[in-house]
Amino acid sequence: IQLDGLLSRIEVLTSQPTRLDEAVVRHSRLSGAKHEDLEKVLLGIFSQVLAELAQTLTHLPDEKPLALLLEVESGLSPGQWRPAWQRAWNASGIRQSAVPVEGQGLVALDQWLDQRIDDQALLLVVALQFALLQPEGKAEAAVGLLLGNRLTQTTLPPIAYLHRPEQARAPTPEALMYATRQALDWVPLDAQSIEQIWRAGTAAQYQTAISTVLAEVPMPVKHNQGLIDLDALLGHPGTTSPWLAIAAATQAIQRSAGPQFIFSGDSAVDAGLWSTVLVPVLPLSTKES
């Protein structure tokens, strides 16, 4: 992610040929030559994501367990994209073994918090949206995240704290209001402390609900000045939506930004939006006071 571009609201959603049939539609694409073999492009994308994660994983012992949540949304079949993934993984230099995790999106993360709160494993998330059959208005995106448990992970210094997400159970302002307030309560955090709001994968039907929540919950966001809409800038990120927003918010915190709030959906239009809070890691002197 080019964070400066996102913070400056630079739109990359544009009319261009699609990968699969070269029809010209409005969407955003990951880099790669126009007529380059798709498996070669995929190999490069997976390799870049894993190379960045491998740098962090070098600080962990070989026997440290990893749980892998791999999410791919594509017009390519698993038989077409899995060989590229396996080649990239084998060449990544990651020494730790990874055990696949079932589920997808923030549902999987929520289950992880419920069922594996004392787990020694790190949760490695790799999400990709690429070469869609119907790419209009959508974004190609690739994301890699490494999530640790505050109760068990002490080897790697955290960049930010991601708190339990909360899902709205209906596409209504009332349901989203409840989820928003509950997400803030999990921290706990006063809504006025939120510095930046992100939207990703939010269907048009949720526009009214989000606007209602932002009008009533006292986050310091007036006329959307503090809100970054990834759907509008990049296109709908699909299965990568929550992870893309989390990665962007984490990068903002790396640059000394304050608490971040995320509204995110996924590829299922009818699925309720998630509310998620990320906060900076406090200095030790602050924690002890």
Coordinates of N, CA and C in Angstrom, one line a residue, residues 58-212:
T58 N 12.2 -14.0 10.5 CA 13.6 -14.4 10.8 C 13.9 -14.2 12.3
H59 N 13.2 -13.4 12.9 CA 13.5 -13.1 14.4 C 12.8 -14.1 15.3
L60 N 12.1 -15.1 14.7 CA 11.5 -16.1 15.5 C 12.2 -17.5 15.4
P61 N 12.2 -18.3 16.4 CA 12.8 -19.6 16.3 C 12.1 -20.5 15.2
D62 N 12.8 -21.4 14.6 CA 12.3 -22.3 13.6 C 11.0 -23.1 14.1
E63 N 11.0 -23.4 15.3 CA 9.9 -24.3 15.8 C 8.7 -23.4 16.2
K64 N 8.7 -22.1 16.1 CA 7.6 -21.3 16.4 C 6.4 -21.7 15.5
P65 N 5.3 -22.1 16.0 CA 4.2 -22.5 15.1 C 3.5 -21.3 14.4
L66 N 3.1 -21.5 13.2 CA 2.3 -20.5 12.4 C 1.0 -21.1 12.0
A67 N -0.1 -20.4 12.2 CA -1.4 -20.7 11.6 C -1.6 -19.9 10.4
L68 N -2.0 -20.5 9.3 CA -2.1 -19.7 8.0 C -3.5 -19.6 7.6
L69 N -3.9 -18.4 7.5 CA -5.2 -18.1 6.9 C -5.0 -17.5 5.5
L70 N -5.2 -18.3 4.5 CA -5.0 -18.0 3.1 C -6.3 -17.8 2.4
E71 N -6.6 -16.6 1.9 CA -7.8 -16.2 1.3 C -7.6 -15.7 -0.1
V72 N -8.1 -16.4 -1.1 CA -7.9 -16.0 -2.5 C -9.2 -15.9 -3.2
E73 N -9.5 -14.7 -3.8 CA -10.7 -14.5 -4.6 C -10.3 -14.2 -6.0
S74 N -10.6 -15.1 -7.0 CA -10.1 -14.9 -8.3 C -11.0 -15.6 -9.4
G75 N -10.9 -15.2 -10.6 CA -11.5 -15.9 -11.7 C -10.7 -17.1 -12.1
L76 N -9.5 -17.3 -11.5 CA -8.6 -18.4 -11.8 C -9.0 -19.5 -10.8
S77 N -9.0 -20.8 -11.2 CA -9.3 -21.9 -10.3 C -8.1 -22.1 -9.4
P78 N -8.4 -22.8 -8.2 CA -7.3 -23.2 -7.3 C -6.2 -23.9 -8.1
G79 N -6.6 -24.7 -9.0 CA -5.5 -25.5 -9.8 C -4.6 -24.5 -10.6
Q80 N -5.1 -23.3 -10.8 CA -4.3 -22.3 -11.5 C -3.4 -21.4 -10.6
W81 N -4.0 -21.1 -9.4 CA -3.3 -20.2 -8.6 C -2.5 -20.9 -7.5
R82 N -2.9 -22.1 -7.1 CA -2.1 -22.7 -6.0 C -0.7 -23.1 -6.4
P83 N -0.4 -23.5 -7.6 CA 1.1 -23.7 -7.9 C 1.9 -22.5 -7.7
A84 N 1.4 -21.3 -8.1 CA 2.2 -20.1 -7.8 C 2.4 -19.8 -6.4
W85 N 1.3 -20.1 -5.6 CA 1.4 -19.9 -4.1 C 2.5 -20.8 -3.5
Q86 N 2.4 -22.1 -3.9 CA 3.4 -23.1 -3.4 C 4.8 -22.8 -3.8
R87 N 5.0 -22.3 -5.0 CA 6.4 -22.0 -5.5 C 6.9 -20.8 -4.7
A88 N 6.0 -19.8 -4.5 CA 6.4 -18.6 -3.7 C 6.8 -19.0 -2.3
W89 N 5.9 -19.8 -1.7 CA 6.2 -20.2 -0.3 C 7.5 -21.0 -0.2
N90 N 7.7 -21.9 -1.1 CA 8.9 -22.8 -1.0 C 10.2 -21.9 -1.2
A91 N 10.1 -20.8 -1.9 CA 11.2 -20.0 -2.2 C 11.4 -18.8 -1.2
S92 N 10.4 -18.7 -0.3 CA 10.4 -17.5 0.6 C 11.5 -17.5 1.7
G93 N 12.0 -18.7 2.0 CA 12.9 -18.8 3.1 C 12.3 -18.8 4.5
I94 N 11.0 -18.8 4.5 CA 10.3 -18.9 5.8 C 10.5 -20.3 6.4
R95 N 11.1 -20.4 7.6 CA 11.6 -21.7 8.2 C 10.5 -22.3 9.0
Q96 N 9.6 -21.5 9.5 CA 8.5 -22.1 10.3 C 7.5 -22.8 9.5
S97 N 6.9 -23.9 10.1 CA 5.9 -24.6 9.4 C 4.5 -23.9 9.6
A98 N 3.6 -24.0 8.7 CA 2.3 -23.4 8.8 C 1.2 -24.4 8.6
V99 N 0.3 -24.3 9.6 CA -0.9 -25.1 9.6 C -2.1 -24.3 9.1
P100 N -2.8 -24.7 8.1 CA -4.0 -23.9 7.6 C -5.1 -23.8 8.6
V101 N -5.7 -22.6 8.6 CA -6.9 -22.3 9.4 C -8.1 -22.2 8.6
E102 N -9.2 -22.8 9.1 CA -10.4 -22.8 8.3 C -11.2 -21.4 8.6
G103 N -12.1 -21.1 7.7 CA -12.8 -19.9 7.8 C -12.3 -18.8 6.9
Q104 N -12.9 -17.6 7.0 CA -12.4 -16.5 6.2 C -12.8 -15.2 6.9
G105 N -12.0 -14.2 6.6 CA -12.2 -12.8 7.1 C -12.2 -12.7 8.6
L106 N -12.9 -11.7 9.1 CA -12.9 -11.4 10.5 C -13.7 -12.4 11.3
V107 N -14.5 -13.2 10.6 CA -15.1 -14.4 11.3 C -14.0 -15.3 11.8
A108 N -13.1 -15.6 11.0 CA -12.0 -16.4 11.4 C -11.2 -15.8 12.5
L109 N -10.9 -14.5 12.5 CA -10.2 -13.8 13.5 C -11.0 -13.9 14.8
D110 N -12.3 -13.7 14.7 CA -13.2 -13.7 15.9 C -13.1 -15.1 16.6
Q111 N -13.2 -16.1 15.7 CA -13.1 -17.5 16.2 C -11.7 -17.8 16.9
W112 N -10.7 -17.2 16.3 CA -9.3 -17.4 16.8 C -9.3 -16.8 18.3
L113 N -9.9 -15.6 18.4 CA -9.9 -15.0 19.8 C -10.7 -15.8 20.8
D114 N -11.8 -16.4 20.3 CA -12.6 -17.2 21.2 C -12.0 -18.6 21.6
Q115 N -11.3 -19.2 20.6 CA -10.9 -20.6 20.8 C -9.4 -20.8 21.0
R116 N -8.6 -19.8 20.7 CA -7.2 -20.0 20.7 C -6.5 -18.9 21.4
I117 N -7.1 -18.4 22.5 CA -6.6 -17.2 23.2 C -5.3 -17.4 23.8
D118 N -5.0 -18.7 24.2 CA -3.7 -19.0 24.8 C -2.8 -19.7 23.9
D119 N -3.1 -19.7 22.6 CA -2.3 -20.4 21.6 C -0.9 -19.8 21.4
Q120 N 0.1 -20.6 21.3 CA 1.5 -20.1 21.1 C 1.7 -19.7 19.6
A121 N 0.8 -20.1 18.7 CA 1.0 -19.8 17.3 C 0.7 -18.4 16.9
L122 N 1.5 -17.9 15.9 CA 1.2 -16.6 15.3 C 0.2 -16.9 14.2
L123 N -0.7 -16.0 14.0 CA -1.7 -16.1 12.9 C -1.2 -15.3 11.7
L124 N -0.8 -16.0 10.6 CA -0.3 -15.4 9.4 C -1.5 -15.3 8.4
V125 N -1.8 -14.1 8.0 CA -2.9 -13.9 7.0 C -2.3 -13.4 5.7
V126 N -2.7 -14.1 4.6 CA -2.4 -13.7 3.3 C -3.7 -13.7 2.5
A127 N -4.1 -12.6 2.0 CA -5.3 -12.4 1.2 C -5.0 -11.8 -0.1
L128 N -5.7 -12.3 -1.1 CA -5.5 -11.8 -2.5 C -6.8 -11.8 -3.3
Q129 N -7.0 -10.6 -4.0 CA -8.1 -10.6 -5.0 C -7.4 -10.2 -6.3
F130 N -7.7 -11.1 -7.3 CA -6.9 -11.0 -8.5 C -7.6 -11.6 -9.7
A131 N -7.5 -11.0 -10.9 CA -8.1 -11.5 -12.1 C -9.5 -12.0 -11.9
L132 N -10.4 -11.1 -11.6 CA -11.8 -11.4 -11.3 C -12.6 -11.6 -12.7
L133 N -13.6 -12.4 -12.6 CA -14.5 -12.6 -13.7 C -15.3 -11.4 -14.0
Q134 N -15.7 -10.7 -13.0 CA -16.5 -9.4 -13.1 C -15.8 -8.3 -12.3
P135 N -14.7 -7.7 -12.9 CA -13.9 -6.8 -12.1 C -14.4 -5.4 -12.0
E136 N -15.5 -5.0 -12.7 CA -15.9 -3.7 -12.8 C -16.2 -3.1 -11.4
G137 N -15.6 -2.0 -11.1 CA -15.7 -1.3 -9.8 C -15.0 -2.0 -8.7
K138 N -14.1 -2.9 -9.0 CA -13.4 -3.7 -8.0 C -11.9 -3.4 -8.0
A139 N -11.2 -3.9 -7.0 CA -9.7 -3.7 -6.9 C -9.0 -5.0 -6.8
E140 N -7.9 -5.1 -7.5 CA -7.0 -6.2 -7.3 C -6.1 -5.8 -6.1
A141 N -5.9 -6.7 -5.1 CA -5.2 -6.3 -3.9 C -4.5 -7.6 -3.3
A142 N -3.4 -7.4 -2.7 CA -2.7 -8.5 -2.0 C -2.2 -7.9 -0.6
V143 N -2.5 -8.7 0.4 CA -2.2 -8.3 1.8 C -1.5 -9.4 2.6
G144 N -0.5 -9.1 3.4 CA 0.0 -10.0 4.3 C 0.1 -9.4 5.7
L145 N -0.4 -10.1 6.7 CA -0.4 -9.7 8.1 C 0.1 -10.8 9.0
L146 N 0.8 -10.4 10.0 CA 1.2 -11.3 11.1 C 0.6 -10.9 12.4
L147 N -0.2 -11.7 13.0 CA -0.9 -11.3 14.2 C -0.5 -12.2 15.3
G148 N -0.2 -11.6 16.4 CA 0.3 -12.3 17.6 C -0.7 -12.1 18.8
N149 N -0.6 -13.0 19.7 CA -1.5 -13.0 20.9 C -0.8 -12.2 22.0
R150 N -1.4 -11.2 22.6 CA -0.7 -10.4 23.6 C -0.4 -11.3 24.9
L151 N -1.1 -12.4 25.1 CA -0.9 -13.2 26.3 C 0.3 -14.1 26.1
T152 N 0.7 -14.4 24.8 CA 1.7 -15.4 24.6 C 2.9 -15.0 23.8
Q153 N 2.7 -13.9 23.0 CA 3.7 -13.5 22.1 C 4.6 -12.4 22.7
T154 N 5.8 -12.7 22.9 CA 6.7 -11.7 23.5 C 8.0 -11.5 22.7
T155 N 8.2 -12.3 21.7 CA 9.5 -12.2 20.9 C 9.5 -11.0 20.0
L156 N 8.4 -10.7 19.3 CA 8.4 -9.6 18.4 C 7.7 -8.4 19.0
P157 N 8.3 -7.2 18.9 CA 7.6 -6.0 19.4 C 6.4 -5.7 18.5
P158 N 5.2 -5.5 19.1 CA 4.0 -5.2 18.3 C 4.1 -3.8 17.6
I159 N 3.5 -3.6 16.5 CA 3.4 -2.3 15.8 C 2.1 -1.6 16.3
A160 N 1.0 -2.4 16.5 CA -0.2 -1.8 16.9 C -1.0 -2.9 17.6
Y161 N -2.0 -2.5 18.3 CA -3.0 -3.5 18.9 C -4.3 -3.5 18.2
L162 N -4.6 -4.7 17.7 CA -5.9 -4.9 17.0 C -6.9 -5.5 18.0
H163 N -8.0 -4.8 18.3 CA -8.9 -5.3 19.2 C -10.0 -6.1 18.6
R164 N -10.8 -6.9 19.4 CA -11.8 -7.7 18.8 C -12.8 -7.0 17.9
P165 N -13.0 -7.5 16.7 CA -14.0 -6.8 15.8 C -15.4 -7.2 16.2
E166 N -16.3 -6.4 15.8 CA -17.7 -6.7 16.1 C -18.5 -6.5 14.9
Q167 N -19.4 -7.5 14.6 CA -20.2 -7.5 13.3 C -21.6 -7.0 13.6
A168 N -22.1 -6.1 12.7 CA -23.5 -5.7 12.8 C -24.3 -6.9 12.2
R169 N -25.4 -7.2 12.9 CA -26.2 -8.4 12.6 C -27.3 -8.1 11.5
A170 N -27.4 -6.8 11.1 CA -28.4 -6.5 10.1 C -27.9 -5.2 9.4
P171 N -28.4 -4.9 8.2 CA -27.9 -3.7 7.4 C -28.7 -2.5 7.9
T172 N -28.8 -2.2 9.2 CA -29.5 -1.1 9.7 C -28.6 -0.2 10.5
P173 N -29.0 1.1 10.6 CA -28.2 2.0 11.4 C -28.2 1.5 12.9
E174 N -29.2 0.9 13.4 CA -29.3 0.5 14.8 C -28.3 -0.6 15.0
A175 N -28.2 -1.6 14.1 CA -27.3 -2.7 14.2 C -25.9 -2.3 14.1
L176 N -25.6 -1.3 13.2 CA -24.2 -0.9 13.1 C -23.8 0.0 14.2
M177 N -24.8 0.8 14.8 CA -24.5 1.6 16.0 C -24.1 0.7 17.1
Y178 N -24.8 -0.4 17.3 CA -24.4 -1.3 18.4 C -23.0 -1.9 18.2
A179 N -22.7 -2.3 17.0 CA -21.4 -2.9 16.7 C -20.3 -1.9 16.9
T180 N -20.6 -0.7 16.4 CA -19.5 0.4 16.6 C -19.2 0.6 18.0
R181 N -20.3 0.8 18.8 CA -20.0 1.1 20.3 C -19.4 -0.1 21.0
Q182 N -19.8 -1.4 20.6 CA -19.2 -2.5 21.2 C -17.7 -2.7 20.8
A183 N -17.4 -2.4 19.6 CA -16.0 -2.4 19.2 C -15.1 -1.4 20.0
L184 N -15.7 -0.2 20.2 CA -15.0 0.7 21.1 C -14.9 0.3 22.5
D185 N -15.9 -0.4 23.0 CA -15.9 -0.9 24.4 C -14.9 -2.0 24.6
W186 N -14.6 -2.8 23.5 CA -13.7 -3.9 23.7 C -12.3 -3.4 24.1
V187 N -12.0 -2.1 23.7 CA -10.6 -1.6 23.9 C -10.3 -1.4 25.4
P188 N -11.0 -0.7 26.2 CA -12.1 0.3 25.9 C -11.5 1.6 25.5
L189 N -12.3 2.4 24.6 CA -11.7 3.6 24.1 C -12.9 4.6 23.9
D190 N -12.6 5.9 24.3 CA -13.6 6.9 24.0 C -13.6 7.2 22.5
A191 N -14.8 7.3 21.9 CA -14.9 7.6 20.5 C -14.2 8.8 20.0
Q192 N -14.1 9.8 20.9 CA -13.4 11.1 20.6 C -11.9 10.9 20.4
S193 N -11.4 9.7 20.8 CA -9.9 9.5 20.7 C -9.6 9.0 19.3
I194 N -10.6 8.6 18.5 CA -10.3 8.1 17.1 C -9.8 9.2 16.3
E195 N -8.7 8.9 15.6 CA -8.0 9.9 14.7 C -8.4 9.7 13.3
Q196 N -8.6 8.5 12.8 CA -8.8 8.2 11.4 C -9.8 7.1 11.3
I197 N -10.7 7.2 10.3 CA -11.7 6.1 10.0 C -11.5 5.6 8.6
W198 N -11.6 4.3 8.4 CA -11.4 3.7 7.1 C -12.6 2.9 6.7
R199 N -12.9 2.9 5.4 CA -14.0 2.1 4.9 C -13.5 1.2 3.8
A200 N -13.9 -0.1 3.9 CA -13.4 -1.0 2.8 C -14.4 -2.1 2.7
G201 N -14.8 -2.4 1.4 CA -15.7 -3.5 1.2 C -17.1 -3.2 1.7
T202 N -17.5 -2.0 1.7 CA -18.9 -1.6 2.2 C -19.8 -1.4 1.1
A203 N -20.8 -2.2 0.9 CA -21.8 -2.1 -0.1 C -22.6 -0.8 0.0
A204 N -23.1 -0.3 -1.1 CA -23.8 1.0 -1.2 C -25.0 1.0 -0.2
Q205 N -25.6 -0.2 0.1 CA -26.7 -0.2 1.0 C -26.4 0.2 2.4
Y206 N -25.1 0.2 2.7 CA -24.7 0.6 4.1 C -24.4 2.1 4.2
Q207 N -24.5 2.8 3.2 CA -24.1 4.2 3.2 C -24.9 5.0 4.3
T208 N -26.2 4.8 4.3 CA -27.0 5.5 5.3 C -26.7 5.1 6.7
A209 N -26.4 3.8 6.9 CA -26.1 3.3 8.2 C -24.8 3.9 8.7
I210 N -23.8 4.0 7.9 CA -22.5 4.5 8.3 C -22.7 6.0 8.6
S211 N -23.4 6.7 7.7 CA -23.6 8.2 7.9 C -24.3 8.4 9.2
T212 N -25.3 7.6 9.5 CA -26.1 7.8 10.8 C -25.2 7.6 12.0

